[in-house]
Amino acid sequence: MPELTIKYKNKRTLDALLDFAKYFDFSIILPSKSKGKISEINGVSIIRADNSIDTSELETIFSTNNFDAKEIREKAWKRKK
């Protein structure tokens, strides 16, 4: 099903869209009001990032090996016939 994101400035616009939804058979999904660490978009849980994760161990893995993005795409993403 196609989706559309609408940004609006005042509540009257939202009220009008809710009224239109009744007559034109479309649904409105309001975003959650919580500003917590976990949010959900289209059924997928999104965990907000913070600075508490230490990525220094990953730095040595990716900096010591000579990775080529083109080579990785060709090997890992190649479709098998």
The first five atom37 places (N, CA, C, CB, O) and aatype in JSON, in Angstrom:
{
  "aatype": [12, 14, 6, 10, 16, 9, 11, 18, 11, 2, 11, 1, 16, 10, 3, 0, 10, 10, 3, 13, 0, 11, 18, 13, 3, 13, 15, 9, 9, 10, 14, 15, 11, 15, 11, 7, 11, 9, 15, 6, 9, 2, 7, 19, 15, 9, 9, 1, 0, 3, 2, 15, 9, 3, 16, 15, 6, 10, 6, 16, 9, 13, 15, 16, 2, 2, 13, 3, 0, 11, 6, 9, 1, 6, 11, 0, 17, 11, 1, 11, 11],
  "atom_mask": [
    [1, 1, 1, 1, 1],
    [1, 1, 1, 1, 1],
    [1, 1, 1, 1, 1],
    [1, 1, 1, 1, 1],
    [1, 1, 1, 1, 1],
    [1, 1, 1, 1, 1],
    [1, 1, 1, 1, 1],
    [1, 1, 1, 1, 1],
    [1, 1, 1, 1, 1],
    [1, 1, 1, 1, 1],
    [1, 1, 1, 1, 1],
    [1, 1, 1, 1, 1],
    [1, 1, 1, 1, 1],
    [1, 1, 1, 1, 1],
    [1, 1, 1, 1, 1],
    [1, 1, 1, 1, 1],
    [1, 1, 1, 1, 1],
    [1, 1, 1, 1, 1],
    [1, 1, 1, 1, 1],
    [1, 1, 1, 1, 1],
    [1, 1, 1, 1, 1],
    [1, 1, 1, 1, 1],
    [1, 1, 1, 1, 1],
    [1, 1, 1, 1, 1],
    [1, 1, 1, 1, 1],
    [1, 1, 1, 1, 1],
    [1, 1, 1, 1, 1],
    [1, 1, 1, 1, 1],
    [1, 1, 1, 1, 1],
    [1, 1, 1, 1, 1],
    [1, 1, 1, 1, 1],
    [1, 1, 1, 1, 1],
    [1, 1, 1, 1, 1],
    [1, 1, 1, 1, 1],
    [1, 1, 1, 1, 1],
    [1, 1, 1, 0, 1],
    [1, 1, 1, 1, 1],
    [1, 1, 1, 1, 1],
    [1, 1, 1, 1, 1],
    [1, 1, 1, 1, 1],
    [1, 1, 1, 1, 1],
    [1, 1, 1, 1, 1],
    [1, 1, 1, 0, 1],
    [1, 1, 1, 1, 1],
    [1, 1, 1, 1, 1],
    [1, 1, 1, 1, 1],
    [1, 1, 1, 1, 1],
    [1, 1, 1, 1, 1],
    [1, 1, 1, 1, 1],
    [1, 1, 1, 1, 1],
    [1, 1, 1, 1, 1],
    [1, 1, 1, 1, 1],
    [1, 1, 1, 1, 1],
    [1, 1, 1, 1, 1],
    [1, 1, 1, 1, 1],
    [1, 1, 1, 1, 1],
    [1, 1, 1, 1, 1],
    [1, 1, 1, 1, 1],
    [1, 1, 1, 1, 1],
    [1, 1, 1, 1, 1],
    [1, 1, 1, 1, 1],
    [1, 1, 1, 1, 1],
    [1, 1, 1, 1, 1],
    [1, 1, 1, 1, 1],
    [1, 1, 1, 1, 1],
    [1, 1, 1, 1, 1],
    [1, 1, 1, 1, 1],
    [1, 1, 1, 1, 1],
    [1, 1, 1, 1, 1],
    [1, 1, 1, 1, 1],
    [1, 1, 1, 1, 1],
    [1, 1, 1, 1, 1],
    [1, 1, 1, 1, 1],
    [1, 1, 1, 1, 1],
    [1, 1, 1, 1, 1],
    [1, 1, 1, 1, 1],
    [1, 1, 1, 1, 1],
    [1, 1, 1, 1, 1],
    [1, 1, 1, 1, 1],
    [1, 1, 1, 1, 1],
    [1, 1, 1, 1, 1]
  ],
  "atom_positions": [
    [[0.84, -1.16, 0.0], [0.0, 0.0, 0.0], [0.89, 1.24, 0.0], [-0.96, -0.01, 1.21], [1.83, 1.3, 0.79]],
    [[0.63, 2.21, -0.86], [1.43, 3.44, -0.88], [1.28, 4.23, 0.42], [1.03, 4.31, -2.06], [0.23, 4.19, 1.07]],
    [[2.34, 4.94, 0.78], [2.32, 5.75, 2.0], [2.69, 7.18, 1.67], [3.29, 5.17, 3.06], [3.38, 7.45, 0.69]],
    [[2.21, 8.09, 2.51], [2.45, 9.51, 2.33], [2.71, 10.12, 3.69], [1.25, 10.21, 1.61], [1.99, 9.84, 4.65]],
    [[3.72, 10.95, 3.79], [4.01, 11.65, 5.02], [3.61, 13.11, 4.85], [5.51, 11.52, 5.41], [4.02, 13.76, 3.89]],
    [[2.82, 13.61, 5.78], [2.36, 15.0, 5.72], [2.84, 15.72, 6.97], [0.79, 15.09, 5.59], [2.63, 15.24, 8.09]],
    [[3.48, 16.85, 6.79], [3.9, 17.69, 7.91], [2.93, 18.86, 8.0], [5.39, 18.18, 7.74], [2.61, 19.48, 6.98]],
    [[2.48, 19.17, 9.18], [1.52, 20.25, 9.35], [1.94, 21.12, 10.53], [0.09, 19.7, 9.56], [2.69, 20.68, 11.41]],
    [[1.45, 22.35, 10.54], [1.86, 23.3, 11.57], [0.84, 23.43, 12.7], [2.09, 24.64, 10.97], [1.23, 23.64, 13.85]],
    [[-0.44, 23.31, 12.4], [-1.41, 23.49, 13.48], [-2.37, 22.3, 13.57], [-2.2, 24.79, 13.27], [-2.47, 21.5, 12.64]],
    [[-3.05, 22.21, 14.69], [-3.92, 21.08, 14.97], [-5.15, 21.05, 14.07], [-4.35, 21.12, 16.41], [-5.71, 19.98, 13.83]],
    [[-5.58, 22.21, 13.56], [-6.75, 22.25, 12.68], [-6.51, 21.43, 11.41], [-7.09, 23.7, 12.32], [-7.44, 20.8, 10.9]],
    [[-5.3, 21.44, 10.92], [-4.96, 20.65, 9.73], [-5.12, 19.17, 10.02], [-3.52, 20.96, 9.25], [-5.66, 18.43, 9.2]],
    [[-4.64, 18.73, 11.18], [-4.79, 17.33, 11.55], [-6.26, 16.95, 11.7], [-4.04, 17.04, 12.86], [-6.67, 15.88, 11.27]],
    [[-7.04, 17.83, 12.31], [-8.47, 17.56, 12.47], [-9.15, 17.41, 11.11], [-9.14, 18.68, 13.27], [-10.0, 16.54, 10.93]],
    [[-8.77, 18.25, 10.15], [-9.35, 18.16, 8.81], [-8.94, 16.85, 8.14], [-8.9, 19.37, 7.94], [-9.77, 16.2, 7.5]],
    [[-7.68, 16.45, 8.28], [-7.23, 15.19, 7.7], [-7.94, 13.99, 8.31], [-5.72, 15.04, 7.87], [-8.26, 13.03, 7.61]],
    [[-8.19, 14.04, 9.62], [-8.92, 12.95, 10.27], [-10.35, 12.86, 9.74], [-8.93, 13.16, 11.79], [-10.88, 11.76, 9.57]],
    [[-10.97, 14.01, 9.48], [-12.32, 14.02, 8.91], [-12.31, 13.47, 7.48], [-12.9, 15.43, 8.92], [-13.19, 12.69, 7.11]],
    [[-11.32, 13.88, 6.68], [-11.22, 13.37, 5.31], [-11.01, 11.86, 5.29], [-10.07, 14.07, 4.57], [-11.5, 11.17, 4.4]],
    [[-10.28, 11.35, 6.26], [-9.97, 9.93, 6.31], [-11.24, 9.09, 6.42], [-9.05, 9.64, 7.47], [-11.3, 7.97, 5.9]],
    [[-12.25, 9.61, 7.1], [-13.5, 8.87, 7.24], [-14.2, 8.7, 5.9], [-14.44, 9.59, 8.23], [-14.78, 7.65, 5.63]],
    [[-14.13, 9.72, 5.05], [-14.88, 9.72, 3.8], [-14.1, 9.14, 2.62], [-15.31, 11.11, 3.48], [-14.7, 8.59, 1.69]],
    [[-12.78, 9.25, 2.64], [-11.98, 8.82, 1.51], [-11.23, 7.52, 1.75], [-11.01, 9.9, 1.15], [-10.37, 7.15, 0.95]],
    [[-11.52, 6.84, 2.83], [-11.0, 5.51, 3.13], [-9.47, 5.44, 3.11], [-11.55, 4.53, 2.14], [-8.88, 4.66, 2.36]],
    [[-8.84, 6.26, 3.95], [-7.4, 6.13, 4.19], [-7.17, 6.19, 5.69], [-6.59, 7.23, 3.45], [-8.0, 6.69, 6.44]],
    [[-6.03, 5.67, 6.11], [-5.75, 5.61, 7.54], [-4.65, 6.6, 7.91], [-5.34, 4.2, 7.96], [-3.78, 6.92, 7.1]],
    [[-4.72, 7.06, 9.14], [-3.72, 7.99, 9.67], [-3.08, 7.33, 10.88], [-4.36, 9.39, 10.05], [-3.77, 6.93, 11.82]],
    [[-1.77, 7.23, 10.84], [-1.02, 6.66, 11.95], [-0.27, 7.81, 12.62], [-0.05, 5.52, 11.48], [0.64, 8.39, 12.03]],
    [[-0.66, 8.11, 13.84], [-0.02, 9.21, 14.56], [1.26, 8.71, 15.22], [-0.98, 9.81, 15.62], [1.29, 7.59, 15.74]],
    [[2.33, 9.51, 15.2], [3.58, 9.09, 15.85], [3.39, 9.03, 17.36], [4.74, 10.05, 15.5], [2.56, 9.74, 17.93]],
    [[4.17, 8.18, 17.99], [4.08, 8.08, 19.44], [4.64, 9.34, 20.08], [4.82, 6.83, 19.96], [5.58, 9.94, 19.57]],
    [[4.07, 9.72, 21.18], [4.47, 10.95, 21.85], [5.65, 10.74, 22.77], [3.31, 11.52, 22.63], [6.24, 11.71, 23.24]],
    [[6.01, 9.5, 23.03], [7.12, 9.24, 23.95], [8.46, 9.53, 23.27], [7.08, 7.78, 24.44], [8.66, 9.18, 22.11]],
    [[9.33, 10.15, 23.98], [10.67, 10.46, 23.48], [11.68, 9.49, 24.06], [11.07, 11.92, 23.82], [12.83, 9.86, 24.32]],
    [[11.26, 8.24, 24.28], [12.12, 7.24, 24.88], [13.2, 6.77, 23.92], [0.0, 0.0, 0.0], [13.38, 7.33, 22.84]],
    [[13.91, 5.75, 24.34], [15.01, 5.23, 23.53], [14.52, 4.34, 22.4], [15.97, 4.46, 24.41], [15.22, 4.19, 21.39]],
    [[13.33, 3.75, 22.54], [12.83, 2.85, 21.51], [11.59, 3.45, 20.87], [12.52, 1.45, 22.1], [10.64, 3.81, 21.55]],
    [[11.63, 3.56, 19.55], [10.45, 4.0, 18.8], [10.17, 2.96, 17.72], [10.67, 5.42, 18.18], [10.98, 2.07, 17.48]],
    [[9.03, 3.08, 17.09], [8.65, 2.08, 16.11], [8.2, 2.77, 14.83], [7.55, 1.16, 16.66], [7.38, 3.69, 14.88]],
    [[8.72, 2.33, 13.7], [8.35, 2.87, 12.39], [7.97, 1.69, 11.51], [9.52, 3.71, 11.76], [8.8, 0.81, 11.25]],
    [[6.74, 1.67, 11.05], [6.23, 0.59, 10.19], [6.49, -0.79, 10.78], [6.86, 0.68, 8.81], [6.84, -1.72, 10.06]],
    [[6.32, -0.91, 12.09], [6.49, -2.21, 12.74], [7.92, -2.59, 13.06], [0.0, 0.0, 0.0], [8.16, -3.67, 13.6]],
    [[8.88, -1.72, 12.74], [10.29, -2.0, 13.01], [10.73, -1.16, 14.2], [11.18, -1.71, 11.76], [10.57, 0.06, 14.19]],
    [[11.28, -1.8, 15.22], [11.74, -1.09, 16.4], [13.06, -0.4, 16.11], [11.89, -2.05, 17.59], [14.0, -1.01, 15.6]],
    [[13.12, 0.89, 16.44], [14.33, 1.69, 16.26], [14.84, 2.08, 17.64], [14.04, 2.95, 15.38], [14.12, 2.68, 18.44]],
    [[16.09, 1.73, 17.93], [16.71, 2.08, 19.2], [17.63, 3.27, 18.95], [17.5, 0.87, 19.81], [18.55, 3.2, 18.13]],
    [[17.37, 4.35, 19.66], [18.15, 5.57, 19.46], [19.58, 5.37, 19.96], [17.49, 6.76, 20.19], [19.81, 4.71, 20.97]],
    [[20.53, 5.94, 19.23], [21.94, 5.79, 19.57], [22.31, 6.71, 20.73], [22.82, 6.09, 18.35], [21.68, 7.74, 20.95]],
    [[23.33, 6.32, 21.44], [23.89, 7.19, 22.48], [25.4, 7.0, 22.5], [23.26, 6.86, 23.88], [25.94, 6.17, 21.77]],
    [[26.07, 7.75, 23.33], [27.53, 7.73, 23.37], [28.09, 6.67, 24.31], [28.05, 9.08, 23.78], [29.3, 6.62, 24.51]],
    [[27.24, 5.83, 24.89], [27.74, 4.87, 25.86], [28.37, 3.64, 25.21], [26.61, 4.44, 26.76], [29.02, 2.85, 25.9]],
    [[28.2, 3.46, 23.92], [28.75, 2.28, 23.24], [30.19, 2.55, 22.82], [27.89, 1.9, 22.0], [30.48, 3.57, 22.2]],
    [[31.08, 1.65, 23.18], [32.5, 1.78, 22.85], [32.78, 1.04, 21.55], [33.39, 1.25, 24.01], [32.71, -0.19, 21.51]],
    [[33.1, 1.77, 20.5], [33.37, 1.16, 19.19], [34.86, 1.09, 18.88], [32.66, 1.94, 18.1], [35.24, 0.85, 17.74]],
    [[35.71, 1.29, 19.86], [37.15, 1.31, 19.61], [37.67, -0.06, 19.16], [37.89, 1.75, 20.87], [38.63, -0.12, 18.39]],
    [[37.05, -1.16, 19.61], [37.48, -2.48, 19.17], [37.2, -2.68, 17.69], [36.79, -3.56, 20.0], [37.97, -3.37, 17.01]],
    [[36.14, -2.12, 17.19], [35.82, -2.25, 15.77], [36.76, -1.44, 14.89], [34.39, -1.81, 15.52], [36.98, -1.76, 13.73]],
    [[37.32, -0.39, 15.46], [38.22, 0.47, 14.69], [39.44, -0.3, 14.2], [38.67, 1.66, 15.53], [39.88, -0.12, 13.06]],
    [[39.99, -1.17, 15.04], [41.17, -1.93, 14.62], [40.82, -2.94, 13.54], [41.79, -2.65, 15.82], [41.62, -3.2, 12.64]],
    [[39.62, -3.51, 13.61], [39.22, -4.49, 12.6], [39.13, -3.84, 11.23], [37.86, -5.13, 12.98], [39.63, -4.38, 10.24]],
    [[38.48, -2.68, 11.17], [38.25, -2.05, 9.88], [39.44, -1.23, 9.38], [37.04, -1.16, 9.97], [39.55, -1.0, 8.17]],
    [[40.31, -0.8, 10.26], [41.45, 0.0, 9.79], [42.65, -0.87, 9.4], [41.86, 0.98, 10.88], [43.43, -0.46, 8.54]],
    [[42.8, -2.05, 10.0], [43.95, -2.89, 9.66], [43.73, -3.7, 8.39], [44.27, -3.83, 10.8], [44.69, -4.06, 7.71]],
    [[42.49, -3.98, 8.06], [42.19, -4.73, 6.84], [41.91, -3.75, 5.71], [40.98, -5.7, 7.05], [41.33, -2.69, 5.91]],
    [[42.33, -4.13, 4.53], [42.13, -3.27, 3.38], [40.83, -3.68, 2.68], [43.35, -3.35, 2.4], [40.84, -4.53, 1.79]],
    [[39.72, -3.08, 3.11], [38.43, -3.4, 2.53], [38.17, -2.51, 1.33], [37.31, -3.25, 3.57], [38.43, -1.31, 1.35]],
    [[37.65, -3.12, 0.29], [37.25, -2.39, -0.9], [35.74, -2.55, -1.05], [38.03, -2.89, -2.18], [35.25, -3.67, -1.15]],
    [[35.01, -1.44, -1.07], [33.55, -1.5, -1.13], [33.06, -2.2, -2.38], [32.97, -0.09, -1.06], [32.09, -2.95, -2.33]],
    [[33.71, -1.97, -3.49], [33.3, -2.61, -4.75], [33.46, -4.13, -4.65], [34.12, -2.06, -5.94], [32.59, -4.89, -5.08]],
    [[34.57, -4.57, -4.09], [34.82, -6.0, -3.95], [33.8, -6.66, -3.02], [36.25, -6.25, -3.43], [33.33, -7.76, -3.3]],
    [[33.47, -5.99, -1.93], [32.47, -6.53, -1.0], [31.12, -6.65, -1.68], [32.36, -5.64, 0.25], [30.43, -7.66, -1.52]],
    [[30.73, -5.63, -2.44], [29.44, -5.69, -3.15], [29.42, -6.84, -4.14], [29.18, -4.38, -3.89], [28.41, -7.55, -4.24]],
    [[30.5, -7.04, -4.86], [30.53, -8.09, -5.87], [30.48, -9.49, -5.24], [31.77, -7.95, -6.72], [29.85, -10.39, -5.79]],
    [[31.14, -9.66, -4.1], [31.17, -10.98, -3.48], [29.91, -11.27, -2.66], [32.38, -11.1, -2.6], [29.31, -12.34, -2.79]],
    [[29.52, -10.33, -1.83], [28.44, -10.58, -0.88], [27.05, -10.38, -1.47], [28.6, -9.7, 0.32], [26.1, -11.05, -1.06]],
    [[26.92, -9.46, -2.42], [25.58, -9.12, -2.9], [25.28, -9.7, -4.28], [25.43, -7.63, -2.94], [24.25, -9.38, -4.88]],
    [[26.16, -10.54, -4.77], [25.94, -11.08, -6.1], [24.81, -12.1, -6.07], [27.23, -11.72, -6.63], [24.77, -12.98, -5.21]],
    [[23.9, -11.97, -7.01], [22.78, -12.92, -7.08], [23.26, -14.23, -7.68], [21.62, -12.34, -7.92], [24.05, -14.27, -8.62]],
    [[22.76, -15.29, -7.09], [23.11, -16.61, -7.58], [22.09, -17.02, -8.63], [23.17, -17.64, -6.43], [20.88, -16.87, -8.43]],
    [[22.59, -17.53, -9.74], [21.7, -17.93, -10.85], [21.3, -19.37, -10.74], [22.36, -17.69, -12.19], [20.56, -19.87, -11.58]]
  ]
}
